[in-house]
XYZ file of C-alpha atoms in Angstrom:
77
model
C -24.884 5.719 -15.514
C -23.417 7.793 -12.715
C -21.648 11.024 -13.601
C -18.379 12.028 -11.973
C -20.174 14.749 -9.998
C -22.789 12.285 -8.728
C -20.082 9.848 -7.725
C -18.143 12.491 -5.799
C -21.386 13.591 -4.137
C -22.155 10.018 -3.044
C -18.656 9.583 -1.657
C -18.877 12.941 0.146
C -22.096 11.746 1.797
C -20.054 8.911 3.328
C -16.784 10.604 4.260
C -17.890 14.242 4.501
C -17.428 16.994 1.940
C -14.245 18.219 3.629
C -12.632 14.828 2.896
C -13.201 14.958 -0.884
C -11.171 17.042 -3.322
C -11.734 17.445 -7.047
C -10.616 19.692 -9.874
C -7.819 22.149 -9.116
C -7.961 21.366 -5.391
C -7.008 17.742 -6.087
C -4.476 18.390 -8.862
C -1.359 18.696 -6.630
C -2.019 15.206 -5.271
C -1.699 13.641 -8.726
C 1.939 14.670 -9.281
C 5.011 12.843 -8.110
C 7.428 14.669 -5.843
C 9.759 15.486 -8.742
C 6.955 16.960 -10.841
C 7.748 14.620 -13.728
C 4.627 12.477 -13.744
C 0.986 13.394 -13.398
C -1.829 10.938 -12.789
C -5.498 11.285 -13.679
C -8.507 10.791 -11.433
C -11.856 12.457 -10.861
C -10.998 13.216 -7.273
C -9.134 12.510 -4.096
C -10.764 11.013 -0.995
C -9.383 11.127 2.530
C -11.369 8.583 4.574
C -10.844 8.795 8.316
C -11.058 5.067 8.974
C -11.408 1.641 7.377
C -15.173 1.729 7.905
C -15.468 4.659 5.513
C -13.289 2.892 2.953
C -15.522 -0.162 3.248
C -18.714 1.892 2.854
C -17.395 3.599 -0.257
C -16.461 0.220 -1.751
C -19.805 -1.379 -0.842
C -21.964 1.476 -2.115
C -19.946 2.069 -5.267
C -18.445 -1.275 -6.248
C -17.206 0.080 -9.590
C -14.752 2.502 -7.994
C -11.124 1.598 -8.492
C -9.168 2.489 -5.376
C -5.431 2.998 -5.380
C -3.898 3.533 -1.967
C -1.373 6.337 -2.168
C 1.446 6.781 0.262
C 4.201 9.252 -0.558
C 4.525 8.846 -4.347
C 7.936 7.279 -3.878
C 7.119 4.398 -6.198
C 5.677 2.093 -3.571
C 1.975 1.514 -4.187
C -0.206 -1.539 -3.909
C -1.952 -1.738 -7.257
């Protein structure tokens, strides 16, 4: 079984460590703009292109991805 840290490390190897946030650094991204709702995730990834998204999905097929736009209630889940 892969730990959260190992998973984030594997993703960082694909997208670069500067494109992966976790812990307190990622926390602001899990709140809606009103501050009423907070989501939960092990991290936040900022891929630079669709190739990186594809590589993350291929290498780690168990990762659930939720595209996030502006937290205005419009997501493709």
